[in-house]
mmCIF file of C-alpha atoms in Angstrom:
data_model
loop_
_atom_site.group_PDB
_atom_site.id
_atom_site.type_symbol
_atom_site.label_atom_id
_atom_site.label_comp_id
_atom_site.label_asym_id
_atom_site.label_seq_id
_atom_site.Cartn_x
_atom_site.Cartn_y
_atom_site.Cartn_z
ATOM 1 C CA MET P 18 -5.873 42.805 -6.448
ATOM 2 C CA LEU P 19 -5.786 40.509 -9.445
ATOM 3 C CA GLU P 20 -5.917 42.079 -12.864
ATOM 4 C CA LYS P 21 -5.997 40.671 -16.382
ATOM 5 C CA GLY P 22 -2.238 40.225 -16.394
ATOM 6 C CA TRP P 23 -2.123 38.122 -13.227
ATOM 7 C CA ASN P 24 0.832 35.741 -13.269
ATOM 8 C CA PRO P 25 -0.095 32.330 -11.768
ATOM 9 C CA ARG P 26 3.563 31.524 -11.006
ATOM 10 C CA LEU P 27 3.456 32.989 -7.501
ATOM 11 C CA PRO P 28 4.906 31.218 -4.457
ATOM 12 C CA ALA P 29 2.370 29.239 -2.438
ATOM 13 C CA ASP P 30 2.547 31.543 0.581
ATOM 14 C CA THR P 31 1.463 34.555 -1.516
ATOM 15 C CA LEU P 32 -1.765 32.849 -2.484
ATOM 16 C CA ARG P 33 -4.313 34.085 -0.008
ATOM 17 C CA LYS P 34 -7.977 33.107 0.422
ATOM 18 C CA ASP P 35 -9.197 36.500 -0.686
ATOM 19 C CA LEU P 36 -7.428 36.014 -4.020
ATOM 20 C CA ILE P 37 -9.398 32.820 -4.583
ATOM 21 C CA ASP P 38 -12.634 34.767 -4.145
ATOM 22 C CA ILE P 39 -11.516 37.352 -6.688
ATOM 23 C CA ASN P 40 -10.143 35.074 -9.429
ATOM 24 C CA PRO P 41 -11.401 31.515 -9.919
ATOM 25 C CA THR P 42 -8.153 30.429 -11.591
ATOM 26 C CA ALA P 43 -6.363 31.089 -8.315
ATOM 27 C CA SER P 44 -8.148 28.128 -6.698
ATOM 28 C CA ARG P 45 -7.004 25.827 -9.532
ATOM 29 C CA PHE P 46 -3.479 27.132 -9.065
ATOM 30 C CA LYS P 47 -3.596 26.261 -5.352
ATOM 31 C CA ILE P 48 -4.621 22.704 -6.227
ATOM 32 C CA ILE P 49 -1.706 22.456 -8.611
ATOM 33 C CA LEU P 50 0.680 23.687 -5.961
ATOM 34 C CA ASP P 51 -0.610 21.167 -3.444
ATOM 35 C CA LYS P 52 -0.113 18.331 -5.947
ATOM 36 C CA VAL P 53 3.425 19.538 -6.661
ATOM 37 C CA LYS P 54 4.249 19.600 -2.966
ATOM 38 C CA HIS P 55 2.795 16.104 -2.518
ATOM 39 C CA HIS P 56 4.895 14.824 -5.418
ATOM 40 C CA ALA P 57 8.016 16.496 -4.020
ATOM 41 C CA LYS P 58 7.551 14.739 -0.647
ATOM 42 C CA GLN P 59 7.510 11.284 -2.245
ATOM 43 C CA SER P 60 10.743 9.334 -2.197
ATOM 44 C CA PRO P 61 12.174 7.842 -5.377
ATOM 45 C CA LYS P 62 10.485 4.597 -6.325
ATOM 46 C CA LYS P 63 13.851 2.942 -6.999
ATOM 47 C CA LEU P 64 14.719 2.916 -3.305
ATOM 48 C CA LYS P 65 11.291 3.319 -1.753
ATOM 49 C CA ASP P 66 11.474 0.153 0.352
ATOM 50 C CA SER P 67 15.246 -0.099 0.202
ATOM 51 C CA TYR P 68 16.331 2.382 2.838
ATOM 52 C CA VAL P 69 18.006 -0.407 4.698
ATOM 53 C CA GLY P 70 21.625 0.801 4.218
ATOM 54 C CA PRO P 71 24.395 1.370 4.644
ATOM 55 C CA PHE P 72 25.489 0.902 1.078
ATOM 56 C CA ILE P 73 29.129 1.074 0.022
ATOM 57 C CA ILE P 74 29.846 3.628 -2.696
ATOM 58 C CA VAL P 75 31.813 1.864 -5.394
ATOM 59 C CA ASP P 76 32.304 4.529 -8.020
ATOM 60 C CA LEU P 77 31.445 8.108 -8.960
ATOM 61 C CA HIS P 78 30.094 8.578 -12.501
ATOM 62 C CA GLY P 79 30.831 12.225 -13.152
ATOM 63 C CA ILE P 80 29.490 14.671 -10.583
ATOM 64 C CA ASN P 81 25.823 13.587 -10.750
ATOM 65 C CA ALA P 82 25.753 9.797 -10.327
ATOM 66 C CA VAL P 83 26.996 7.292 -7.779
ATOM 67 C CA GLN P 84 27.363 3.526 -8.116
ATOM 68 C CA VAL P 85 26.685 1.615 -4.917
ATOM 69 C CA GLU P 86 27.192 -2.026 -4.019
ATOM 70 C CA LEU P 87 23.852 -3.802 -3.642
ATOM 71 C CA SER P 88 23.519 -7.295 -2.217
ATOM 72 C CA GLY P 89 20.870 -9.795 -1.255
ATOM 73 C CA GLU P 90 17.364 -9.102 -2.527
ATOM 74 C CA LEU P 91 18.479 -5.712 -3.958
ATOM 75 C CA GLU P 92 20.888 -7.244 -6.477
ATOM 76 C CA HIS P 93 18.267 -7.125 -9.276
ATOM 77 C CA LYS P 94 18.089 -3.297 -9.019
ATOM 78 C CA HIS P 95 20.334 -1.038 -11.081
ATOM 79 C CA PRO P 96 23.166 0.091 -8.805
ATOM 80 C CA THR P 97 23.587 3.635 -10.187
ATOM 81 C CA PHE P 98 21.721 6.484 -8.491
ATOM 82 C CA PRO P 99 21.697 10.281 -8.755
ATOM 83 C CA VAL P 100 23.786 11.978 -6.080
ATOM 84 C CA SER P 101 20.663 13.763 -4.813
ATOM 85 C CA PHE P 102 19.231 10.404 -3.641
ATOM 86 C CA ILE P 103 22.249 9.585 -1.472
ATOM 87 C CA LYS P 104 21.925 10.412 2.235
ATOM 88 C CA PRO P 105 24.429 9.835 5.036
ATOM 89 C CA TYR P 106 23.746 6.662 6.977
ATOM 90 C CA GLN P 107 22.471 7.126 10.518
ATOM 91 C CA PRO P 108 21.937 3.987 12.621
ATOM 92 C CA ALA P 109 18.419 3.603 13.965
ATOM 93 C CA HIS P 110 17.821 4.437 17.586
ATOM 94 C CA LYS P 111 16.177 1.491 19.279
ATOM 95 C CA GLU P 112 14.513 3.723 21.871
ATOM 96 C CA LEU P 113 12.768 5.772 19.218
ATOM 97 C CA PHE P 114 11.994 2.957 16.780
ATOM 98 C CA HIS P 115 11.207 0.059 19.056
ATOM 99 C CA LEU P 116 8.658 -1.393 16.643
ATOM 100 C CA SER P 117 11.293 -1.955 13.930
ATOM 101 C CA ASN P 118 12.856 -4.732 16.030
ATOM 102 C CA PRO P 119 12.012 -8.172 14.783
ATOM 103 C CA THR P 120 9.454 -9.929 16.902
ATOM 104 C CA HIS P 121 9.631 -13.614 17.630
ATOM 105 C CA LEU P 122 6.255 -15.297 17.237
ATOM 106 C CA ALA P 123 5.531 -18.625 18.840
ATOM 107 C CA VAL P 124 4.867 -21.357 16.321
ATOM 108 C CA PRO P 125 1.547 -23.104 16.930
ATOM 109 C CA PRO P 126 1.836 -26.850 17.621
ATOM 110 C CA VAL P 127 1.303 -29.131 14.629
ATOM 111 C CA GLU P 128 -1.521 -31.631 14.903
ATOM 112 C CA HIS P 129 -0.484 -35.137 13.880
ATOM 113 C CA ASN P 130 -3.207 -37.142 12.245
ATOM 114 C CA GLU P 131 -2.252 -40.811 11.988
ATOM 115 C CA ASP P 132 -5.205 -41.660 9.762
ATOM 116 C CA LYS P 133 -3.614 -39.929 6.797
ATOM 117 C CA LYS P 134 -0.817 -41.755 4.977
ATOM 118 C CA ILE P 135 1.522 -40.484 2.296
ATOM 119 C CA LYS P 136 0.786 -42.253 -1.002
ATOM 120 C CA LYS P 137 3.650 -41.081 -3.156
ATOM 121 C CA VAL P 138 6.842 -38.991 -2.777
ATOM 122 C CA ILE P 139 7.679 -36.893 -5.810
ATOM 123 C CA LYS P 140 11.428 -36.538 -6.331
ATOM 124 C CA GLU P 141 11.265 -33.552 -8.715
ATOM 125 C CA GLY P 142 9.107 -30.527 -8.217
ATOM 126 C CA ARG P 143 7.505 -29.344 -11.445
ATOM 127 C CA LEU P 144 5.404 -26.338 -12.108
ATOM 128 C CA ARG P 145 3.414 -26.376 -15.358
ATOM 129 C CA GLY P 146 5.720 -28.944 -16.904
ATOM 130 C CA LYS P 147 8.925 -27.014 -16.168
ATOM 131 C CA LYS P 148 11.660 -28.077 -13.761
#
């Protein structure tokens, strides 16, 4: 049973429903644990949509950081990551992930309207006065 000296730093599996009925702070503790678990399941924002690998490891910075070679649209991101974020590359299985294959959509036909004529062709594209 819970006493005055109850320590809220218990593992999540030790928190039972009958404890919540006895001590109201136990229910708040369960909510905190759930939020912590949810936060732990999230991937790092730096590579959230960038698990497209494989990336080539260029350099090791000490024992805790790795510099990888980024190219294409990922060039603007900082190339140094903690070692805990690095995972071995496993090629995708096409049988399991058949929806990740690019689909080819048919382009709808363009309607030509001969009534409209082009008045002027602009050589330079400008946006708000800038080139």
